[in-house]
Structure formats: structure tokens, C-alpha cells
XYZ file of C-alpha atoms in Angstrom:
720
model
C -51.400 283.714 55.774
C -52.202 279.972 55.853
C -55.822 278.967 55.269
C -57.135 276.220 57.511
C -58.685 273.392 55.484
C -62.360 272.916 56.061
C -63.137 269.878 58.197
C -64.240 266.811 56.218
C -67.975 266.333 56.186
C -69.043 263.181 58.025
C -70.137 260.350 55.716
C -73.813 260.170 55.006
C -75.814 257.165 56.213
C -76.150 256.100 52.583
C -72.364 256.127 52.161
C -71.898 254.068 55.328
C -74.448 251.557 54.113
C -72.769 251.380 50.691
C -69.453 250.667 52.429
C -71.128 247.851 54.361
C -72.703 246.426 51.185
C -69.344 246.473 49.402
C -67.658 244.664 52.302
C -70.501 242.138 52.392
C -70.180 241.458 48.663
C -66.450 240.919 49.179
C -67.275 238.552 52.102
C -65.303 240.809 54.457
C -67.706 240.111 57.283
C -65.932 242.060 60.098
C -65.789 245.207 57.962
C -69.421 244.771 56.882
C -70.454 244.294 60.518
C -68.688 247.497 61.595
C -70.286 249.513 58.785
C -73.775 248.175 59.434
C -73.491 248.891 63.157
C -72.414 252.439 62.347
C -75.366 252.817 59.985
C -77.912 251.441 62.483
C -76.675 253.932 65.097
C -78.142 256.586 62.796
C -81.020 254.631 61.243
C -82.112 252.141 63.944
C -85.477 251.323 62.314
C -84.065 250.008 59.030
C -85.056 246.365 59.484
C -83.332 245.094 56.336
C -79.953 246.200 57.722
C -80.663 244.405 61.003
C -81.056 241.299 58.818
C -77.763 242.078 57.057
C -76.019 242.527 60.411
C -77.422 239.168 61.490
C -75.943 237.629 58.327
C -72.520 239.122 59.121
C -72.481 237.620 62.596
C -73.788 234.268 61.368
C -71.086 234.059 58.694
C -68.473 234.692 61.394
C -69.825 231.732 63.372
C -71.672 233.777 66.001
C -75.131 232.203 65.730
C -76.192 233.351 69.205
C -75.187 236.917 68.339
C -77.038 236.908 65.031
C -80.373 235.786 66.472
C -81.370 239.041 68.302
C -80.877 241.021 65.101
C -83.181 238.750 63.105
C -85.736 238.858 65.902
C -85.520 242.650 66.136
C -86.001 242.894 62.364
C -89.079 240.668 62.670
C -90.489 243.030 65.300
C -89.876 246.040 63.017
C -91.398 244.283 59.972
C -94.072 241.933 61.352
C -95.573 241.246 57.908
C -92.369 240.270 56.081
C -91.391 236.574 56.185
C -87.624 236.989 55.731
C -86.569 237.982 59.281
C -88.679 235.215 60.844
C -87.320 232.734 58.297
C -83.714 233.677 59.087
C -84.380 233.413 62.821
C -85.933 229.978 62.295
C -82.876 228.686 60.433
C -80.551 229.953 63.171
C -82.691 228.370 65.873
C -82.526 225.039 64.022
C -78.740 225.262 63.823
C -78.621 226.097 67.531
C -80.576 222.921 68.281
C -83.642 224.786 69.531
C -86.081 222.784 67.441
C -89.290 223.809 69.172
C -88.628 227.534 68.769
C -87.443 226.961 65.199
C -90.665 225.155 64.318
C -92.786 228.022 65.640
C -90.710 230.640 63.791
C -90.765 228.797 60.481
C -94.498 228.126 60.759
C -94.983 231.870 61.188
C -92.815 232.506 58.114
C -94.989 230.140 56.104
C -98.119 232.004 57.224
C -96.546 235.153 55.788
C -95.354 233.432 52.609
C -97.754 230.541 51.898
C -96.588 230.229 48.277
C -93.029 229.240 49.267
C -92.611 225.545 48.374
C -89.215 225.047 50.094
C -90.573 226.651 53.257
C -93.681 224.490 53.110
C -91.450 221.394 53.038
C -89.276 222.571 55.941
C -92.328 223.335 58.075
C -93.762 219.903 57.291
C -90.499 218.312 58.461
C -90.829 220.117 61.799
C -94.502 219.366 62.465
C -93.520 217.031 65.288
C -92.391 220.097 67.278
C -95.559 222.128 66.822
C -98.138 219.497 67.730
C -99.339 219.469 71.340
C -98.396 216.488 73.511
C -101.011 213.734 73.755
C -103.158 213.796 76.875
C -105.806 211.605 78.444
C -106.109 207.823 78.536
C -104.949 205.349 75.917
C -107.936 204.946 73.608
C -108.652 202.054 71.219
C -107.962 202.458 67.525
C -110.890 204.017 65.651
C -113.177 201.397 64.071
C -112.858 200.610 60.395
C -115.814 201.686 58.252
C -118.364 199.170 57.052
C -120.431 199.146 53.902
C -119.588 200.630 50.505
C -116.797 203.226 50.458
C -117.651 206.909 50.340
C -114.567 207.519 48.195
C -111.863 205.549 46.343
C -108.327 206.896 46.715
C -105.662 205.182 44.605
C -102.153 205.550 45.958
C -99.636 205.976 43.103
C -96.574 206.799 45.238
C -94.352 203.979 44.006
C -95.359 204.527 40.376
C -94.381 208.203 40.600
C -91.063 207.208 42.173
C -90.450 204.903 39.208
C -91.391 207.544 36.629
C -88.958 210.015 38.193
C -86.127 207.772 37.023
C -87.421 205.817 34.007
C -89.845 206.210 31.135
C -90.428 202.629 29.996
C -92.605 200.722 32.495
C -91.908 197.138 33.495
C -94.282 194.495 34.904
C -95.874 195.976 38.010
C -95.773 199.518 36.643
C -97.499 198.351 33.463
C -100.223 196.735 35.559
C -100.825 199.927 37.550
C -100.799 202.092 34.448
C -103.126 199.731 32.602
C -105.700 199.499 35.393
C -105.621 203.163 36.404
C -105.464 204.416 32.821
C -108.563 202.393 31.942
C -110.383 203.378 35.114
C -109.731 207.112 34.704
C -110.689 207.086 31.015
C -113.921 205.172 31.536
C -117.169 207.150 31.093
C -118.622 204.914 33.836
C -115.968 205.695 36.422
C -117.299 206.523 39.883
C -117.396 210.201 40.718
C -115.564 209.684 43.987
C -112.182 208.541 42.575
C -109.003 210.468 43.413
C -105.266 209.847 43.033
C -102.993 210.381 46.023
C -99.319 210.153 46.872
C -97.415 209.810 50.135
C -94.378 211.930 51.010
C -92.487 209.823 53.536
C -90.098 212.491 54.811
C -92.994 214.729 55.875
C -95.634 212.014 56.563
C -98.017 213.815 54.222
C -100.657 212.499 51.814
C -101.015 214.800 48.806
C -103.458 215.137 45.927
C -102.038 213.946 42.597
C -103.205 215.942 39.599
C -105.207 213.569 37.410
C -104.685 215.460 34.146
C -100.900 215.494 34.652
C -100.993 211.792 35.534
C -102.886 210.887 32.365
C -100.459 212.929 30.223
C -97.505 211.017 31.645
C -99.238 207.674 31.064
C -99.825 208.582 27.419
C -96.185 209.624 26.910
C -94.893 206.482 28.622
C -96.996 204.312 26.322
C -95.603 205.770 23.092
C -92.051 205.587 24.432
C -89.053 207.793 23.771
C -85.896 209.056 25.443
C -85.783 209.710 29.172
C -84.228 213.135 28.503
C -86.950 214.204 26.067
C -87.964 217.775 27.098
C -91.674 216.993 26.769
C -91.277 213.955 29.041
C -89.205 215.866 31.587
C -91.721 218.709 31.679
C -94.650 216.321 32.077
C -93.048 214.322 34.907
C -91.835 217.488 36.670
C -95.416 218.761 36.716
C -96.590 215.446 38.164
C -94.072 214.445 40.848
C -93.947 217.642 42.949
C -95.751 216.967 46.262
C -94.813 220.304 47.866
C -96.604 222.120 45.051
C -99.814 220.173 45.550
C -102.542 220.433 48.207
C -103.230 217.798 50.830
C -105.194 214.801 49.599
C -108.942 215.466 50.059
C -109.552 212.093 51.713
C -112.883 211.814 53.520
C -114.247 209.515 56.210
C -115.311 206.119 54.903
C -112.739 206.180 52.099
C -111.045 203.044 50.777
C -107.372 203.676 50.087
C -105.974 201.202 47.557
C -102.356 200.600 46.593
C -102.041 198.760 43.281
C -98.238 198.754 43.199
C -95.139 198.186 45.311
C -95.602 200.120 48.564
C -92.969 197.968 50.283
C -90.235 200.375 49.156
C -91.950 203.582 50.350
C -90.389 205.201 53.421
C -92.562 205.276 56.580
C -95.598 204.132 54.619
C -97.555 202.426 57.379
C -96.875 205.179 59.908
C -98.388 207.579 57.385
C -101.365 205.259 57.027
C -101.867 205.137 60.809
C -101.761 208.933 61.017
C -104.409 209.107 58.320
C -106.568 206.568 60.130
C -106.240 208.483 63.395
C -107.872 211.455 61.671
C -110.710 209.569 59.999
C -112.045 206.021 59.556
C -110.915 204.395 56.321
C -110.137 201.000 54.823
C -106.820 200.004 53.249
C -106.464 197.454 50.446
C -103.143 196.338 48.954
C -102.346 194.533 45.701
C -99.947 191.606 46.166
C -98.320 190.918 42.797
C -96.103 188.064 43.967
C -94.251 186.739 47.010
C -90.922 186.186 45.239
C -88.726 187.825 47.935
C -90.171 185.350 50.455
C -90.434 182.291 48.216
C -87.063 182.726 46.476
C -84.931 185.283 48.337
C -81.795 184.015 46.571
C -82.981 185.808 43.431
C -83.449 189.196 45.136
C -81.269 191.876 46.652
C -80.822 191.418 50.385
C -82.309 194.873 50.967
C -85.320 193.959 48.833
C -85.908 190.812 50.882
C -85.719 192.719 54.171
C -87.951 195.572 53.019
C -90.483 193.201 51.523
C -90.573 190.986 54.640
C -91.243 194.016 56.868
C -93.946 195.303 54.512
C -95.583 191.880 54.260
C -95.528 191.459 58.046
C -97.042 194.917 58.582
C -99.856 194.110 56.134
C -101.190 191.687 58.732
C -101.907 194.597 61.106
C -102.895 197.244 58.545
C -104.633 195.737 55.481
C -108.401 195.249 55.380
C -108.246 193.408 52.103
C -105.853 191.987 49.513
C -106.024 192.009 45.731
C -103.937 189.443 43.850
C -103.294 188.575 40.217
C -103.600 184.775 40.395
C -104.785 181.935 42.560
C -101.148 180.978 42.945
C -100.359 184.386 44.445
C -103.382 184.148 46.755
C -102.101 180.767 47.958
C -98.570 182.158 48.459
C -99.945 185.103 50.413
C -102.026 182.840 52.646
C -99.048 180.537 53.268
C -96.653 183.280 54.345
C -99.324 185.270 56.227
C -100.639 182.337 58.272
C -97.988 182.632 61.066
C -98.823 186.335 61.453
C -102.444 185.928 62.560
C -105.785 186.249 60.767
C -105.298 186.494 56.991
C -107.028 189.405 55.249
C -109.550 188.304 52.593
C -108.111 188.236 49.059
C -109.832 188.924 45.725
C -108.591 187.697 42.354
C -107.909 190.368 39.696
C -106.828 188.593 36.520
C -104.443 190.758 34.522
C -105.146 192.106 31.074
C -103.258 191.682 27.834
C -104.966 194.104 25.564
C -103.965 194.328 21.934
C -105.810 197.497 21.053
C -102.853 199.262 19.420
C -103.101 200.043 15.727
C -101.262 197.235 13.870
C -99.809 199.753 11.418
C -98.553 202.088 14.161
C -97.200 199.146 16.164
C -95.356 197.748 13.150
C -93.791 201.139 12.411
C -92.679 201.515 16.010
C -91.085 198.044 15.913
C -89.347 198.807 12.601
C -87.614 201.759 14.266
C -85.831 199.396 16.690
C -82.295 198.238 15.910
C -83.504 194.624 15.734
C -84.994 192.659 14.126
C -83.996 193.498 10.574
C -86.815 193.822 8.008
C -88.106 190.376 7.139
C -85.928 188.622 9.721
C -87.479 185.723 11.632
C -87.158 185.916 15.397
C -88.376 184.574 18.734
C -89.228 187.040 21.511
C -88.319 186.913 25.237
C -89.763 189.824 27.246
C -88.371 190.044 30.783
C -85.927 192.020 32.903
C -82.494 190.399 32.707
C -82.146 189.061 36.238
C -81.351 185.737 37.846
C -85.020 184.907 38.549
C -85.897 185.038 34.849
C -83.050 182.605 34.156
C -81.921 183.984 30.813
C -78.835 181.810 31.282
C -80.869 178.628 30.724
C -82.558 180.087 27.612
C -79.171 181.219 26.193
C -77.752 177.767 26.805
C -80.768 176.242 25.088
C -80.277 178.587 22.124
C -76.620 177.605 21.883
C -77.659 173.955 21.993
C -80.111 174.560 19.134
C -77.473 176.327 17.042
C -75.084 173.403 17.412
C -77.801 170.807 16.856
C -79.650 172.372 13.918
C -77.069 174.733 12.468
C -77.091 178.515 12.768
C -79.064 179.006 9.539
C -82.047 177.077 10.913
C -82.161 178.930 14.264
C -83.856 182.358 14.236
C -82.704 185.382 16.209
C -83.697 185.570 19.878
C -84.691 189.124 20.806
C -84.631 189.793 24.543
C -86.567 192.906 25.560
C -85.687 194.087 29.052
C -83.110 196.050 30.961
C -80.279 194.381 32.894
C -81.193 193.752 36.513
C -80.083 191.775 39.546
C -77.474 189.026 39.051
C -77.628 188.881 35.271
C -73.835 188.547 35.078
C -73.746 184.826 34.277
C -76.154 185.125 31.349
C -74.448 188.227 29.964
C -71.016 186.607 30.365
C -72.132 183.589 28.321
C -73.518 185.913 25.659
C -70.326 187.944 25.568
C -68.090 184.885 25.486
C -69.859 183.020 22.678
C -69.514 184.405 19.131
C -72.161 181.913 17.947
C -74.631 183.218 20.504
C -73.843 186.876 19.880
C -74.763 186.457 16.222
C -78.154 185.072 17.165
C -79.177 186.942 20.350
C -80.022 190.643 20.705
C -80.738 192.387 24.017
C -82.494 195.754 23.970
C -84.223 197.873 26.590
C -86.391 200.987 26.517
C -88.906 199.403 24.127
C -92.265 201.185 24.257
C -95.595 199.393 24.624
C -96.380 200.325 21.032
C -93.151 198.862 19.650
C -93.577 195.784 21.838
C -97.006 195.204 20.296
C -95.318 195.327 16.900
C -92.759 192.716 18.002
C -95.502 190.384 19.239
C -97.225 190.716 15.886
C -94.090 189.759 13.892
C -92.424 187.060 16.024
C -92.574 183.328 15.342
C -93.454 182.657 18.985
C -92.262 183.730 22.434
C -90.365 182.123 25.262
C -90.642 183.087 28.907
C -88.562 181.558 31.669
C -88.649 182.167 35.412
C -88.127 180.415 38.710
C -91.372 181.877 40.124
C -94.092 184.267 38.950
C -97.163 185.905 40.353
C -98.719 185.970 36.872
C -96.522 186.544 33.798
C -97.876 189.432 31.750
C -95.708 188.721 28.645
C -97.277 185.251 28.443
C -100.789 186.730 28.331
C -99.697 189.327 25.773
C -98.147 186.685 23.531
C -101.238 184.482 23.565
C -103.529 187.473 23.074
C -101.531 188.302 19.938
C -102.106 184.736 18.724
C -98.488 183.695 19.272
C -97.445 180.606 21.211
C -95.580 181.105 24.465
C -93.104 178.491 25.711
C -93.174 178.665 29.520
C -92.283 176.569 32.578
C -95.189 174.776 34.246
C -95.299 176.365 37.693
C -96.725 179.151 39.917
C -98.870 181.830 38.278
C -97.570 180.884 34.810
C -99.938 177.911 34.808
C -102.827 180.391 34.926
C -101.367 182.992 32.570
C -100.535 180.257 30.049
C -103.772 178.306 30.356
C -105.283 179.669 27.092
C -102.738 177.724 25.012
C -99.112 178.015 26.120
C -96.568 175.283 25.428
C -95.349 174.173 28.839
C -91.980 172.614 29.652
C -90.814 171.030 32.891
C -89.422 173.748 35.194
C -85.621 174.123 35.011
C -85.427 171.181 32.606
C -83.189 172.410 29.789
C -83.491 169.275 27.618
C -87.287 169.563 27.747
C -87.077 173.271 26.858
C -84.781 172.495 23.907
C -87.144 169.755 22.716
C -90.149 172.095 22.783
C -88.229 174.863 20.996
C -86.906 172.469 18.350
C -90.392 171.168 17.676
C -91.747 174.680 17.097
C -88.807 175.664 14.897
C -88.664 172.561 12.724
C -92.359 171.690 12.404
C -94.286 174.737 11.105
C -97.424 172.655 10.630
C -97.448 171.588 14.268
C -96.757 175.163 15.328
C -99.718 176.337 13.252
C -101.938 173.665 14.766
C -100.986 174.687 18.294
C -101.504 178.356 17.419
C -104.995 177.594 16.175
C -105.866 176.133 19.575
C -104.973 179.313 21.489
C -108.017 180.692 23.270
C -107.353 184.290 22.262
C -110.643 185.489 23.691
C -109.597 184.202 27.104
C -106.041 185.528 26.815
C -107.032 188.900 25.405
C -108.562 190.798 28.292
C -108.709 194.556 28.031
C -107.511 196.658 30.931
C -111.043 198.038 31.403
C -112.052 194.489 32.375
C -109.383 194.362 35.085
C -110.270 197.898 36.201
C -113.921 196.891 36.494
C -112.973 193.939 38.708
C -110.893 196.216 40.929
C -113.804 198.620 41.336
C -116.187 195.779 42.150
C -113.807 194.364 44.754
C -113.318 197.751 46.427
C -117.006 198.684 46.279
C -118.083 195.462 47.992
C -115.918 194.934 51.075
C -116.522 192.044 53.489
C -119.556 192.590 55.680
C -117.617 192.836 58.938
C -114.251 194.543 59.432
C -111.368 192.555 60.859
C -111.245 192.335 64.650
C -108.758 194.683 66.328
C -105.176 193.528 66.837
C -103.531 193.403 70.269
C -99.870 193.324 71.241
C -98.837 189.925 72.643
C -98.271 190.323 76.391
C -95.227 189.052 78.238
C -93.015 188.789 75.135
C -89.873 190.735 74.362
C -90.316 192.919 71.267
C -87.074 193.926 69.500
C -87.438 197.306 67.816
C -84.736 196.735 65.198
C -84.951 195.216 61.743
C -84.650 191.710 63.182
C -82.666 190.684 60.086
C -84.766 187.642 59.200
C -85.791 186.898 55.637
C -89.305 185.808 56.584
C -92.019 188.057 58.012
C -92.721 187.663 61.726
C -95.153 189.085 64.275
C -92.200 190.904 65.881
C -91.528 192.714 62.582
C -95.168 193.723 62.339
C -95.392 195.049 65.902
C -92.059 196.890 65.781
C -93.606 198.876 62.942
C -97.044 199.181 64.522
C -96.208 200.553 67.987
C -94.376 203.707 66.827
C -97.001 206.422 66.924
C -96.812 209.989 65.660
C -94.031 211.870 63.915
C -91.161 211.895 66.404
C -89.426 208.678 65.289
C -86.606 208.038 62.867
C -86.397 204.891 60.734
C -85.620 201.464 62.148
C -82.031 200.213 62.200
C -80.555 196.804 62.998
C -80.236 197.537 66.732
C -83.503 199.478 67.202
C -84.820 202.956 66.440
C -83.948 206.534 67.437
C -86.552 208.967 68.651
C -86.508 212.494 67.263
C -86.448 215.665 69.284
C -89.815 216.520 70.818
C -92.359 213.979 72.054
C -92.374 210.418 70.721
C -95.184 208.009 71.589
C -95.497 204.247 71.790
C -99.018 202.848 71.344
C -99.345 199.408 72.955
C -102.877 198.049 72.370
C -103.886 195.376 74.882
C -106.983 193.214 75.186
C -107.520 193.674 78.923
C -110.232 195.041 81.182
C -109.808 198.737 81.819
C -107.915 199.329 85.061
C -105.765 196.154 84.846
C -102.326 196.885 86.418
C -99.604 196.739 83.750
C -95.904 197.268 83.537
C -93.782 198.049 80.497
C -90.039 197.353 80.394
C -88.129 199.691 78.073
C -84.614 199.126 76.740
C -83.192 202.604 76.095
C -80.002 203.640 74.340
C -78.316 206.990 74.901
C -77.162 209.211 72.010
C -73.520 210.371 71.685
C -74.093 213.338 74.030
C -75.775 213.580 77.451
C -79.546 213.617 77.214
C -82.187 214.599 79.747
C -85.632 213.259 78.962
C -89.020 212.861 80.543
C -91.274 209.855 80.123
C -94.650 208.732 81.341
C -97.250 206.033 80.828
C -100.838 206.689 79.780
C -103.371 203.957 80.429
C -106.577 204.639 82.283
C -105.128 208.146 82.782
C -101.939 210.071 82.104
C -99.412 209.278 84.842
C -96.926 211.854 86.077
C -93.734 212.530 84.120
C -90.525 210.841 85.277
C -87.102 212.293 84.532
C -84.101 210.364 83.273
C -80.568 211.419 82.442
C -78.632 209.317 79.956
C -74.848 209.418 79.751
C -73.318 209.140 76.260
C -73.534 205.563 74.979
C -75.372 204.305 78.064
C -77.774 201.346 77.832
C -80.580 201.624 80.366
C -83.607 199.507 81.239
C -86.557 201.354 82.661
C -89.862 200.109 84.107
C -93.125 202.069 84.029
C -96.331 201.004 85.758
C -99.881 202.048 84.962
C -103.425 200.747 84.709
C -104.724 199.674 81.321
C -106.864 202.184 79.499
C -109.696 201.452 77.055
C -107.105 200.741 74.354
C -104.191 199.413 76.390
C -101.137 201.484 77.308
C -99.180 204.341 75.735
C -95.734 205.646 76.625
C -94.682 209.229 75.887
C -91.023 210.294 75.690
C -90.180 214.000 75.817
C -86.626 214.332 74.466
C -86.700 218.135 74.360
C -84.406 219.585 71.705
C -82.466 216.323 71.408
C -78.802 216.164 70.401
C -77.024 215.901 67.027
C -76.300 212.292 66.134
C -73.343 213.218 63.952
C -74.327 210.978 61.031
C -74.371 211.814 57.338
C -78.107 212.565 57.519
C -77.482 215.272 60.156
C -80.169 213.797 62.363
C -81.157 215.296 65.700
C -82.149 212.452 68.015
C -83.503 211.780 71.452
C -83.189 208.413 73.162
C -82.942 205.166 71.241
C -85.350 202.285 71.843
C -83.848 198.815 71.397
C -86.758 196.765 72.721
C -89.710 196.572 75.092
C -92.041 194.200 76.877
C -95.599 194.799 78.063
C -97.065 192.465 80.690
C -99.635 192.304 83.455
C -98.288 193.396 86.815
C -99.070 189.950 88.250
C -97.287 188.049 85.430
C -94.294 186.960 87.494
C -92.901 184.714 84.756
C -92.710 187.613 82.286
C -91.155 189.885 84.911
C -88.547 187.233 85.717
C -87.801 186.786 82.024
C -87.252 190.547 81.658
C -84.976 190.537 84.706
C -82.927 187.650 83.320
C -82.647 189.439 79.983
C -81.373 192.556 81.750
C -78.782 190.563 83.679
C -77.758 188.519 80.657
């Protein structure tokens, strides 16, 4: 008699789940989906498996299908951040930016220690802020009287230290002033260090102890890949890991470096000012990109011109390193409107390093050899420093005096912009190669040792704001041979040997005199005013504090947009700063704007605002003409004007690639006129940055309603 086999027992829920996990690990998403669905039919409250099922659908390209499972998991586990986080990422990929921002903000509430999530939420703040309402108000007044707090912005210095350990000119100035200020027992109690994160428009609190550690390591020098250096810089340059900057009302924010290369810097400053009254002071080290653009990268010239133009609308005061720089600033700023008051901060050239330690550090360099005589040239190898002329002069000396009578020329500095001609001459001349050494990465300590051992120094340049190596040479009691122009006249005043600018025969004559007449060299050395040349960094830091603590009695008057003039919103492309550059930066308000491009600027998804300050009686009828550009896909947007009140929203539909001119009318508010654009969830631009954009703005014009000439000009521009 046959025995019937017993029916197979159905798989347990655990076995079904294990089958799903195995398929998931093998990236067999359809099989994993089937297993997880079977499991959830038995265990519907297992929220982690709803998340896994969402992953399966997402990996198969079904974003819409995955979303309900993440949302259901979030409902089952309201205190766990993962389901909300996954839903937020899917919503972003679906182009539903507003919902994504809310979901990710909720995830951050549940997981406040997550640094990546904190950054993502900061990027999406423009979708969580309420739309502006009410009339267009004037900008908040600038504070008067002594500052309640001093905040030093070190953003550009941190950017530099991320990539390099050995500081150059402007970085050395910042590090010298701030290092002295922070170490002083008399420092004010209200000093903080801050940084600006341009991608999230956030000001963050820089840890002072970490900053001082990095300054100390940079001073002694070493390899960029040194573990101690990497650990110290990693602890310093992490804005997401740091709290917001504790800036208070009445603060003076000072930038001692190169803010012209920092993304969205002035928009971040305006956001800060909208929250509290504060003053802003910038240090202008030189105006080389404006005075001699041929010696700079084209991008540097354009960035610097935009920054310089925007200073006219944002800076309450200027610090500068020489009277020559103050004069340059005044000359280039004059066409932009009222010039902010400038204070002179003469740079330091301290020689406080231990002579023994400095000599040992210099001996560790590959050149000079022990006992070898040499002349020192400290400068980045770039066209502005004109190493080519110095190399040609050295070759001339070798051929005139003989190689044995010409010492080695040691050039300390890294190769920079357009140094090819000088390096080609060096490479092509065996005579020169035997007598010239180029080395970079020299620490401050080793550099002090080189100053102490050299015969004298040479410094060449087409233009300088100051010339720190000249001061350092004279402070060390060593003659400096320098061209007689710009800030070098001031840096070299304590006893430099000047030659006619760009006059090679005169340079050769001065060098030959110093090399062949030791008695004359000694006499000239004895006349150096070392006390004047040797200024400690605490002296410069004290001058900075005095300048910031005693602002001008009255703040600058408010700035108003010129009426009846076309304002291009693009880069403009000019090498000199212009009012149009300044206002194209100034009128973009809030977070919902991308960066400027040659043609104009894209809005982001959400609500973008233009702030158009006007000096008019409240209630004056105005009109604004907007030149809009459509993104690659159809876009439906709303826009309105806000003057004396918020006008009603108008709707526009833009076809892909369409160029449209739009006119809005409103009455002037207390601060002029604002325009709000609601671009909703926007559309993907399809560029390498994966930007989501709204409408583009190519230009605008604000005029009085009764200004018929301006209206006719706008009409002719539209037709032309």
C-alpha cells in the first residue's frame, strides 16, 4: 500500500524574508520585491521591510512606486529618521523640491548629529522658508558707535589651507595679524572667527583652538601629506560639523584676506544683515587685477572686478596696506559712487624667530650649500614678479664679471601664472642653471634663516600693494634691491636700493655695485632703519583693532538703484568694475538664485526675490521691465510686485527656450520695489551640476510710470 507523502510545510515568514535578503544582496530586485511583498502579507507592520521594498522598486526605476512604501514605513516608525530620509531623496529625484525639503528637515530633527543630512537640508532651505509678504521695506540701518563684537572672516584662508601648507603673501598677512591678535593677553573679549559656506549661504563658527594649531604647524613648515597636518586641517575646515556663527547685533565683520574668490559672498552678507544690524570692513591688499590685468588670469580679473564693484554697495570701511593701495582703491572706486573710508595698516616684518632654529631650518633646504654666498628673491614665479628680467640680469652679470664672481640666486616661491618665459630661459641656459635655484614649500622659519645668511635680496614686480619680502629683508638688516614704484616705495623706505622700474641696465648696475663693492654694501646696510622696517605683527594687529573699534561717526547713506537704466544681470565681461556689476549682484535677494553667467542668472525652484531700492516718495507709481529666459522644458510660474503693498500674483507660461519681456506695475514702498517669482518645483537644467532651475533673468529696468523716455528706451530694446 502506497503512503501519501506529507504536504510540504509552508515557508515561515523568516524564511521568506531571508529569501528576499539573499535576492537583494545579489541585486536581483524583481525576486527581492516578490519575496518582500509575500513577507509583508504576513507581517504588515514590519517597517524595515517596507523600506527594503521601497529600495527594490527604486532600483528598478519605479520612483513613484517606491515612495508610498517609504511613507508607510515613516508612519509605522515615526521616531526613526531612515524612512523619512529615503522618502526625501525620492521626492528630490522626482522634482518635488518643496515636499523633499520638508521630509529631509524632519529627518534632521530625528537625527541632528548627521552631518551629511545637515548639509542637504541647508541646501534646500530656500524651499522651507515662507514667501515674503508685505511692502518693500528699506534696508536695516547700519550700527553706529563702537562694535559690540568683532568677527573675523577666515573663509579664504581656510580654502587655501585645504590645499597648501606654506602660506604666501596675503595668507601670511592674515596669519600674522590674526595669530598676534588671538595670542595677545590684551585681546578684546568679543572676538570670534567665522567662515562662510557659499553653497548653503551659512556663516559658521570657526574653532579658535583648531585655528591656532594650524597656524603653528604652517609656520614650522613640513609636507602637505604629513598626518599631523592633515588631522589638524581636517578638524578646522569642516563647516557642517560646526555650529552657526554666534554673531550679534552691532557686530563688525572684517575680512582680512581675499573674499573676491568666495562663492556667493555678498549674498551671504546681505542675508546676515537682514537678520541683524552689522558693519562690514574689507582689507584691500592691492588692485593688481584692475591696474595690470595682463598679469592675471582672465577669471581672476573678472571675479576681482565684480567683488570690487560690489564693495561699493556693501563695505562700510576699507583697510589697506599702503598709501599707494589707498590711492589705487580710490581711483578705481570713484566711478562707482561714494568711496568708503580707508585706514592704513602698515604690514609687519617681524624677526622674532630663534636665529639658531632658523639657521637649522635653512640648512635642511637643498640650497644653499654650507658656506655658499647667495642672493635671495622671495616671490611667486609669475609674470607680474618679472623673474625673467632678474634672470636676464643675472646672466648679464655672469658674462660681465665671470661666473666665479657672481653668487647663487635662490628664488623662493612656487610656479604661478605665466612663468613660462622665465623658466624657459632658466632651462635653456646652462650658465644660468648653475647659478640659479628655484625652490618652493619653504617654511617661515627656514625663510628667516635664509634672510639671515644672504648677501642681500632682490625683489622685482610690475605693481605691488606693499611687498612683504622687502620689509622682511630690511628688518633682517639686509639690503633689498627693488623697483621704485607703487607700494614698494613705502615698503622699501627704511633703506632699500631702488632701481628704475623695468630698466634692466639700471638693475644690473645696482646689482654689480653691491657684488663688487663690499664696503659700499656695508655702508648702505648700516643706513637701514631696522627699527622702522621691523614691525611685529602685534603692532599691525593693534592698528586693525583700533580701526575697527573706532568707525566713522556716521554710517554711509543708503544706496539706490539708478532709475530708467537697463541693468544686465550677466557677468558683463568687462575688466573694470562698473555700477552695473555692483547692482547685478545687489538686487538678488534670498536663497533661490543660482550664480551669474555671461547671459544672466537662473532662478532656483521655489520663490526668488529681486530687491530694487529706490529713493522715491512712498506711493510713487513705478514699472519694472523684466527680460526672462525659459529653461529647456515648459515652465509655469507666478510673479508679483511688492511696493507699498503686495500686488496680486500673475501667471506666466514659458515655452522651452523662449525669451519674454514682462512689465509689472506697482506703487513704491518705503524701500522701493520688490519682485517675487514663484517657479514651483522648477525643471532640470540638464547641466553637469544637475541644477534644478526656474526662469532665467537676463536684465531689468526700473523706472517711474511717468518716465516716457525710459519706457520708450525699453520698448526699443525689446524691438531691437
